[in-house]
Coordinates of N, CA and C in Angstrom, one line a residue:
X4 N -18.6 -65.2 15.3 CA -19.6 -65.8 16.3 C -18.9 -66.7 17.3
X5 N -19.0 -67.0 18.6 CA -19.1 -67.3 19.6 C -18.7 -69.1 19.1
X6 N -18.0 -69.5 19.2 CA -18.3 -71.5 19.0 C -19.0 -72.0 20.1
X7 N -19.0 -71.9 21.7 CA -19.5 -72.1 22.4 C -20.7 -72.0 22.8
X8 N -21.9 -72.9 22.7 CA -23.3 -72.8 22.9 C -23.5 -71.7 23.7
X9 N -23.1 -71.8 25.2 CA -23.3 -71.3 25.9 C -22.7 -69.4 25.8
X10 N -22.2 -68.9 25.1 CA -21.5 -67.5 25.3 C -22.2 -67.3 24.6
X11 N -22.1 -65.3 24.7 CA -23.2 -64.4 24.0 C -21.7 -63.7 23.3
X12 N -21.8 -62.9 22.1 CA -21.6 -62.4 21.5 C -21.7 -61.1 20.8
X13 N -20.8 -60.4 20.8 CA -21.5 -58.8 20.4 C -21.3 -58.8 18.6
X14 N -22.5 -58.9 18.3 CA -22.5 -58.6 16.6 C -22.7 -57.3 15.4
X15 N -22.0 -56.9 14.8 CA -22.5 -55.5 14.0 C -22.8 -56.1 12.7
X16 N -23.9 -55.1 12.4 CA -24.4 -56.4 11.2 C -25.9 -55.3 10.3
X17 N -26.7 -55.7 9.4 CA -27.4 -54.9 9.0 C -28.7 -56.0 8.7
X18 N -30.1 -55.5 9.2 CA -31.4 -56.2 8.9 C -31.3 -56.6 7.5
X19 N -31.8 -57.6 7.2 CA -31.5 -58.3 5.9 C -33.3 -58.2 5.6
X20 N -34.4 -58.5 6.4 CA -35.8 -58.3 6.4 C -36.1 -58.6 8.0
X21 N -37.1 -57.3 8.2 CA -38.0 -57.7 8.9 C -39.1 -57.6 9.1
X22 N -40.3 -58.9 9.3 CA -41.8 -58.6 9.0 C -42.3 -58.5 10.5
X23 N -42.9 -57.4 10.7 CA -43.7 -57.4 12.0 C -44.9 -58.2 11.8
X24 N -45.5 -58.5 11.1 CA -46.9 -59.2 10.8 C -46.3 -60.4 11.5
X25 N -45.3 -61.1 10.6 CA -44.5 -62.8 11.3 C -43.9 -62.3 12.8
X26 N -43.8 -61.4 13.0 CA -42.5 -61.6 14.2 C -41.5 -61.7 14.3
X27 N -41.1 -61.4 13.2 CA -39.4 -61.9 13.2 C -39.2 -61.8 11.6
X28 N -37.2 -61.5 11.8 CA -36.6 -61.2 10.4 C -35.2 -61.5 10.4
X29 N -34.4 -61.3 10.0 CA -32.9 -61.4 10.4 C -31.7 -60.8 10.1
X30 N -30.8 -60.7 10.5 CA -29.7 -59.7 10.6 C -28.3 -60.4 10.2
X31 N -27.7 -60.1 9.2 CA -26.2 -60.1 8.4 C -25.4 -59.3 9.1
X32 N -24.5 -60.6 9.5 CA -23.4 -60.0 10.7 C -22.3 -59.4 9.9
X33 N -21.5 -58.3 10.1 CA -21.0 -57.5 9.3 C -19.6 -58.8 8.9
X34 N -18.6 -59.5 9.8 CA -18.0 -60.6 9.4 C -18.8 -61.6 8.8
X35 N -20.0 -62.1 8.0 CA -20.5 -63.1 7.6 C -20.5 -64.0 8.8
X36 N -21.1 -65.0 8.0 CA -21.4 -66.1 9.1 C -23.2 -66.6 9.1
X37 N -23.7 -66.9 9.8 CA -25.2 -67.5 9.4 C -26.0 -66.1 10.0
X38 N -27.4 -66.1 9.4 CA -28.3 -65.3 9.6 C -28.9 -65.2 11.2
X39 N -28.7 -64.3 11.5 CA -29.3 -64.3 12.9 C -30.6 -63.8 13.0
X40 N -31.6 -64.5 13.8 CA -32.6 -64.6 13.8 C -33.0 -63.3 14.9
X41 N -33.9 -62.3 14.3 CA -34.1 -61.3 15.0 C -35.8 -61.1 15.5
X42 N -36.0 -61.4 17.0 CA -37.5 -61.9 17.4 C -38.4 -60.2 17.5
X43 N -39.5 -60.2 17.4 CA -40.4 -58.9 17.6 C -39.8 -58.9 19.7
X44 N -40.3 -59.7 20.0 CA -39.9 -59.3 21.6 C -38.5 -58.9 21.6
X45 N -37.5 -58.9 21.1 CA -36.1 -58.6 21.0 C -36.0 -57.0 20.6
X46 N -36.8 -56.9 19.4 CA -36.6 -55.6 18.9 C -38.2 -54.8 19.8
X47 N -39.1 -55.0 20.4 CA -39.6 -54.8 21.8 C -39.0 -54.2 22.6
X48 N -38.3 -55.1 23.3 CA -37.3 -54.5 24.6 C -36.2 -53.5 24.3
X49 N -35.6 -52.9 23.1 CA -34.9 -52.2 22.3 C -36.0 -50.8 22.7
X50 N -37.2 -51.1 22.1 CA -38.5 -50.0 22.2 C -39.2 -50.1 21.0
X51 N -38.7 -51.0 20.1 CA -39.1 -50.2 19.1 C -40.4 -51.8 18.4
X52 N -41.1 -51.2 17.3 CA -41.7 -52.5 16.9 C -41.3 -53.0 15.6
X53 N -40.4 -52.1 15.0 CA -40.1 -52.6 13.6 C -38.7 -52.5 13.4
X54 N -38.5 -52.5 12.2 CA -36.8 -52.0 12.4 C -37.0 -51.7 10.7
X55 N -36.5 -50.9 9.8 CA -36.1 -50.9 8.4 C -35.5 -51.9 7.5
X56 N -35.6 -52.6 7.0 CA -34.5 -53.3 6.1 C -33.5 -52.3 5.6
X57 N -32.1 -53.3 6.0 CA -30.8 -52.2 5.4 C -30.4 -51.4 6.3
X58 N -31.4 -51.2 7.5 CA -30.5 -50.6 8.7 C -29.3 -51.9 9.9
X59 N -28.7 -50.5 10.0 CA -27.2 -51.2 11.0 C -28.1 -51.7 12.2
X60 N -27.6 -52.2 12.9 CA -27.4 -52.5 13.8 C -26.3 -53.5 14.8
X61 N -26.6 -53.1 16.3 CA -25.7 -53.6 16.9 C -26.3 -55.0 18.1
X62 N -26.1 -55.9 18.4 CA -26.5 -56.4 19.4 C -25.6 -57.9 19.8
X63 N -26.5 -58.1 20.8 CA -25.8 -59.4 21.6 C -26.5 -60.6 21.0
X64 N -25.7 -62.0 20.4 CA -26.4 -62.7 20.1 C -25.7 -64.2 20.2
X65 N -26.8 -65.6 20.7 CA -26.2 -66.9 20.8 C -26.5 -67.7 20.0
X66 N -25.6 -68.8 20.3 CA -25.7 -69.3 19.2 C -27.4 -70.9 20.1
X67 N -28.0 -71.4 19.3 CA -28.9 -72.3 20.0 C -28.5 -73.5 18.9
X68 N -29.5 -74.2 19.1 CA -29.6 -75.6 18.2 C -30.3 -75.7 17.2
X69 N -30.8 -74.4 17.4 CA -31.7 -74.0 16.3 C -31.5 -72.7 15.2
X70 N -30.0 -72.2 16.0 CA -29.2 -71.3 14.6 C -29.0 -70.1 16.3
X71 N -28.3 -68.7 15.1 CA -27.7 -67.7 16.2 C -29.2 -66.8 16.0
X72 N -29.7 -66.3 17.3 CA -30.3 -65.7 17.8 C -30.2 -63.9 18.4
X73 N -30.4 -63.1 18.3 CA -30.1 -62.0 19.1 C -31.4 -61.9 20.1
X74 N -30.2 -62.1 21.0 CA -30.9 -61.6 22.6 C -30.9 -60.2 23.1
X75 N -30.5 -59.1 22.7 CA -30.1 -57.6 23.2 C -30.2 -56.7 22.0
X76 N -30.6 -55.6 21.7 CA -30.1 -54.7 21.1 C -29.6 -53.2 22.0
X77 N -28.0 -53.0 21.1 CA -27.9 -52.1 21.9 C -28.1 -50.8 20.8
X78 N -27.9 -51.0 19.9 CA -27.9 -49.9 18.9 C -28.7 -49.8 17.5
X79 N -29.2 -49.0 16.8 CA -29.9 -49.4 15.1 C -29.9 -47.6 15.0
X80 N -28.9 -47.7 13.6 CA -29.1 -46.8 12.3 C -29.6 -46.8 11.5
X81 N -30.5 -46.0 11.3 CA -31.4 -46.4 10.0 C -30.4 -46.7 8.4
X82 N -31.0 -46.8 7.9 CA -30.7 -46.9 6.3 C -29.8 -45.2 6.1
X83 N -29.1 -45.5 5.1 CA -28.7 -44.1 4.7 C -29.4 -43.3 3.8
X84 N -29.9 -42.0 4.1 CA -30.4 -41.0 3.4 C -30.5 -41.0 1.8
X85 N -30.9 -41.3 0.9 CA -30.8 -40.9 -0.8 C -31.2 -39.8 -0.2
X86 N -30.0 -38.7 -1.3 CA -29.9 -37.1 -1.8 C -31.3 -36.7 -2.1
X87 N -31.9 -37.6 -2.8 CA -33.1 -36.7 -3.5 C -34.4 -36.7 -2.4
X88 N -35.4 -35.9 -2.6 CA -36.0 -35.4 -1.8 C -37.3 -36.9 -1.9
X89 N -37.8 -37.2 -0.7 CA -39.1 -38.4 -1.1 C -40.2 -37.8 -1.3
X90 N -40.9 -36.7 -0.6 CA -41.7 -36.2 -0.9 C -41.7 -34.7 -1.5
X91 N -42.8 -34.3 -2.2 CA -43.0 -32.9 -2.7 C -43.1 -32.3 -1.5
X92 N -43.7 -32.8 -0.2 CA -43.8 -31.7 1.1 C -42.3 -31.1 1.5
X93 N -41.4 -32.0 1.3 CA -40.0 -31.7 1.9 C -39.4 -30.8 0.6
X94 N -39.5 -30.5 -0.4 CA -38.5 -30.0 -1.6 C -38.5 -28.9 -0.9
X95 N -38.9 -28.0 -0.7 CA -38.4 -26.8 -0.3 C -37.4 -26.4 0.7
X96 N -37.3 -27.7 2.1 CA -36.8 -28.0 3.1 C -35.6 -28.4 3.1
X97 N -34.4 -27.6 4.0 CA -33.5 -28.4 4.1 C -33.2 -29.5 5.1
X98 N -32.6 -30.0 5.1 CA -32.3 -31.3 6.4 C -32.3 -30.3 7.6
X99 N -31.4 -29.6 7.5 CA -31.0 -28.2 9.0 C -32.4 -27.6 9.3
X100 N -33.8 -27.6 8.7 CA -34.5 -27.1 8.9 C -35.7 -28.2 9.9
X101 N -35.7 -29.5 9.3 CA -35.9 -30.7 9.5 C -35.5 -30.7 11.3
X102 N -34.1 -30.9 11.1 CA -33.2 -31.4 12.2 C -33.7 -30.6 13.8
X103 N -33.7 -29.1 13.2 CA -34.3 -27.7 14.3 C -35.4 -28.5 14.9
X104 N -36.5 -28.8 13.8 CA -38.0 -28.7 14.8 C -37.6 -29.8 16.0
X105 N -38.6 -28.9 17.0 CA -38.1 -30.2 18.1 C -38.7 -31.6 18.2
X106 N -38.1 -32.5 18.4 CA -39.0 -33.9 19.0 C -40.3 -33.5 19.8
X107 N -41.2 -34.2 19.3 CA -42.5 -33.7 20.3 C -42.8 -35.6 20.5
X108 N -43.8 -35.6 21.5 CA -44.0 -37.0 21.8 C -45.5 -37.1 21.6
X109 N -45.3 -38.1 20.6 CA -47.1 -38.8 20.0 C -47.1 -39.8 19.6
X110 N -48.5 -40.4 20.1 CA -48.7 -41.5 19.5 C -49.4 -42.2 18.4
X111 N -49.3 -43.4 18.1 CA -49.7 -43.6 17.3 C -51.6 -43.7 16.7
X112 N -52.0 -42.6 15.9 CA -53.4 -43.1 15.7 C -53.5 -44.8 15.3
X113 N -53.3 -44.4 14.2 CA -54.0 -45.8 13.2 C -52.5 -45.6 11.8
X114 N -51.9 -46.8 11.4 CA -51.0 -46.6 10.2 C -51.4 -48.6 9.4
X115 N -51.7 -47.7 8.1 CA -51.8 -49.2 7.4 C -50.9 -49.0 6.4
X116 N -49.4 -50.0 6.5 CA -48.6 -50.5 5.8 C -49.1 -50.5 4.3
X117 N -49.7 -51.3 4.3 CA -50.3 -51.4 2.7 C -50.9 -49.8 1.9
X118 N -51.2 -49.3 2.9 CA -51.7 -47.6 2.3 C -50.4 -46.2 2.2
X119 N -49.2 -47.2 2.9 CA -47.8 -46.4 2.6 C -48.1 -45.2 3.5
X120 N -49.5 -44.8 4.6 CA -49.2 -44.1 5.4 C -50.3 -44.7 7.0
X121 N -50.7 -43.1 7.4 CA -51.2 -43.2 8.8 C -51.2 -41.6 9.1
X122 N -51.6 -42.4 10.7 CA -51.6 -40.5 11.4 C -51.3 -40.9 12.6
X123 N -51.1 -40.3 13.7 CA -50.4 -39.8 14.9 C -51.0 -38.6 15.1
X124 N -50.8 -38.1 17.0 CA -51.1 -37.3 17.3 C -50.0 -37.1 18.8
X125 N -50.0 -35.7 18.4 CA -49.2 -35.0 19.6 C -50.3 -34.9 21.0
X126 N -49.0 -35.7 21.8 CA -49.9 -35.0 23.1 C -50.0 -33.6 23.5
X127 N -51.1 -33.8 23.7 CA -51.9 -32.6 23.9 C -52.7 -32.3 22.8
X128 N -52.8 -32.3 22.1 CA -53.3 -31.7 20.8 C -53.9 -32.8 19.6
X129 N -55.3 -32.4 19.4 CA -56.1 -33.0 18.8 C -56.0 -33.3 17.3
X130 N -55.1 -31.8 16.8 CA -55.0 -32.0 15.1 C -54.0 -33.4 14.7
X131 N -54.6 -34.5 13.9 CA -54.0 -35.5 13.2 C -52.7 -34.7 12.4
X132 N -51.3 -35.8 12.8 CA -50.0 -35.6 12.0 C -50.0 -36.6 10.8
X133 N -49.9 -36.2 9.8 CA -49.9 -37.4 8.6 C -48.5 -37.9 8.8
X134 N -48.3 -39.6 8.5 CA -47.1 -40.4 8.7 C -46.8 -40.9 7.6
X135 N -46.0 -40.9 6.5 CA -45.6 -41.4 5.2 C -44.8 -42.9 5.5
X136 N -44.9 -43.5 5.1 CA -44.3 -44.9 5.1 C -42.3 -44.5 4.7
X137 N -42.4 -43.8 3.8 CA -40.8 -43.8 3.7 C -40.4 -42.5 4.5
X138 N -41.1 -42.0 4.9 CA -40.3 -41.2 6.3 C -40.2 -42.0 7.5
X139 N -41.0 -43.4 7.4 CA -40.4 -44.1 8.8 C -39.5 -45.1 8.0
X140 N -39.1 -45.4 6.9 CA -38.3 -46.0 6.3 C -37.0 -45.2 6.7
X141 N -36.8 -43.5 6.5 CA -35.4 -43.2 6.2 C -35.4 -42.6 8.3
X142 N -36.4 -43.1 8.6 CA -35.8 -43.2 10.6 C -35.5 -44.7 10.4
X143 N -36.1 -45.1 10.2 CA -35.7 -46.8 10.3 C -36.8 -48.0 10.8
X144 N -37.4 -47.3 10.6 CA -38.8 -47.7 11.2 C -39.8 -48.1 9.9
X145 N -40.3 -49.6 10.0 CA -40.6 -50.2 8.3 C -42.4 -50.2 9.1
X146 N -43.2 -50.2 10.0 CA -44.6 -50.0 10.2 C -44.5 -49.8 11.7
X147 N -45.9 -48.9 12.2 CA -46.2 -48.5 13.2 C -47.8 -49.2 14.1
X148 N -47.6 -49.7 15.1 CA -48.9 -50.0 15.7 C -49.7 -48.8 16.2
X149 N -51.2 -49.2 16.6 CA -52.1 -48.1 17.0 C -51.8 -47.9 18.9
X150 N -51.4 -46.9 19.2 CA -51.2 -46.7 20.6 C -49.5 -47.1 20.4
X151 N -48.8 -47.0 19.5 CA -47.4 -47.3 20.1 C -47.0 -45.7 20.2
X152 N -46.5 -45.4 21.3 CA -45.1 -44.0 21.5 C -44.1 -43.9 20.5
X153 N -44.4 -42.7 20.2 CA -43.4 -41.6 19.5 C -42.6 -40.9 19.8
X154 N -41.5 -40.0 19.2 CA -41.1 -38.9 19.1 C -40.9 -38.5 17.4
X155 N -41.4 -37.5 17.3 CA -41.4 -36.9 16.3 C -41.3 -35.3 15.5
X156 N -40.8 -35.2 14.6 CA -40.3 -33.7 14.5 C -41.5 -33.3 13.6
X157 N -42.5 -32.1 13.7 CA -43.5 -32.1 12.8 C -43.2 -30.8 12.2
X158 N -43.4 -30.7 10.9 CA -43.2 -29.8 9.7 C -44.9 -29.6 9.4
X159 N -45.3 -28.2 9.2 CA -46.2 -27.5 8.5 C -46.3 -28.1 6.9
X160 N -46.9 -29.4 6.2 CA -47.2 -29.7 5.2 C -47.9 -28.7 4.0
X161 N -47.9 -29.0 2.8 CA -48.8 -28.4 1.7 C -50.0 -29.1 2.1
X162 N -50.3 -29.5 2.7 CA -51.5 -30.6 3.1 C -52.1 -30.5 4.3
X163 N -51.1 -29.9 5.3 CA -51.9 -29.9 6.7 C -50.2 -30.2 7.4
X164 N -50.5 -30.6 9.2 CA -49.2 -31.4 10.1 C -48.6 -32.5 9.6
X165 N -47.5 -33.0 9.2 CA -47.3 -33.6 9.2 C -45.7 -34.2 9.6
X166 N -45.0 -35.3 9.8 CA -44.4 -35.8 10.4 C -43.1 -35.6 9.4
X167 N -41.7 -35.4 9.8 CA -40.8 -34.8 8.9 C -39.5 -35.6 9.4
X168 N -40.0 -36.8 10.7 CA -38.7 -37.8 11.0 C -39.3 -38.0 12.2
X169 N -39.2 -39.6 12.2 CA -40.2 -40.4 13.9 C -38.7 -41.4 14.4
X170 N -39.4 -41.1 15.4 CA -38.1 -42.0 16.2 C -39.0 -42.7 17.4
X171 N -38.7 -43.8 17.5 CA -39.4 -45.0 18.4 C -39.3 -44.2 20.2
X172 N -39.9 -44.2 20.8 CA -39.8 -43.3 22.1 C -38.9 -43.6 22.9
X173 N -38.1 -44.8 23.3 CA -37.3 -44.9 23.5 C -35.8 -44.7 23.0
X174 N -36.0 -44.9 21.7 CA -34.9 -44.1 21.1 C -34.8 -42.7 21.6
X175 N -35.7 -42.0 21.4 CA -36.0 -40.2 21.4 C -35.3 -40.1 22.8
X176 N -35.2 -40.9 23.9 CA -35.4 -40.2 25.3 C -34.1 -40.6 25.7
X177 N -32.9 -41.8 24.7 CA -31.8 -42.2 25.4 C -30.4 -41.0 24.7
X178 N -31.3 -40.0 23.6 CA -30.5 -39.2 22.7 C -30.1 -37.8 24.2

């Protein structure tokens, strides 16, 4: 980190927690050092509203009087994949099948955290996408607001549409 109040710093480091309800969570800089304080308007201007716990990230941050802060994000990897499958909808699927479907852009219906899902819908199209809580875990994405932009790959479920890897819209559009 930076000793100089005034200089910004480029940090690589991984979300330690973050609660969108509070606003804020913090990030373990990959050299140690103190917890950097990671604001919802910060991870906002990035595009996104959440971020995963345990995902990478990269960003710019200072130090204040009140501890180190991230001002910028330039980068976030989600969490790494576990082998085994999360859902029964995906066993049959391989990742290469996953990877194919294209990004489509939708937004968000309604997603309640506490019910571990939600739904979305593709523009243009009226049929509800179901959204699993740990498929925005393994994008990196830990909750979704109502009306926030998407990109999303959707898989034909045992259940109906549903969502098979979401990426925050600005993510989707800088790939």
């Amino acid at each position: 980190m930076a000793e100089d109040l005034g200089n910004m710093c480029q940090v690589r480091g991984r979300v330690k927690w973050f609660d969108p309800t509070k606003g804020y969570g913090f990030v373990v800089s990959d050299e140690g050092g103190p917890d950097i304080l990671l604001h919802v308007n910060v991870l906002r201007n990035f595009g996104q509203s959440s971020v995963a716990d345990g995902a990478q990230i990269e960003l710019n941050a200072h130090r204040t009087e009140r501890g180190v802060q991230a001002v910028e994000i330039f980068s976030i990897i989600p969490p790494e994949r576990s082998e085994h499958v999360v859902l029964s909808d995906f066993a049959e699927l391989d990742l290469e099948t996953i990877k194919t479907a294209p990004l489509e852009p939708a937004r968000v219906k309604w997603f309640d955290k506490s019910k571990g899902f939600g739904f979305a819908n593709v523009f243009g199209r009226n049929e509800d996408v179901f959204l699993h809580i740990e498929v925005l875990r393994q994008s990196g994405l830990s909750e979704l607001q109502p009306g926030e932009a998407l990109a999303m790959r959707v898989i034909d479920g045992k259940r109906g549409k549903m969502a098979a890897e979401v990426l925050a819209w600005e993510a989707a559009i800088k790939d």
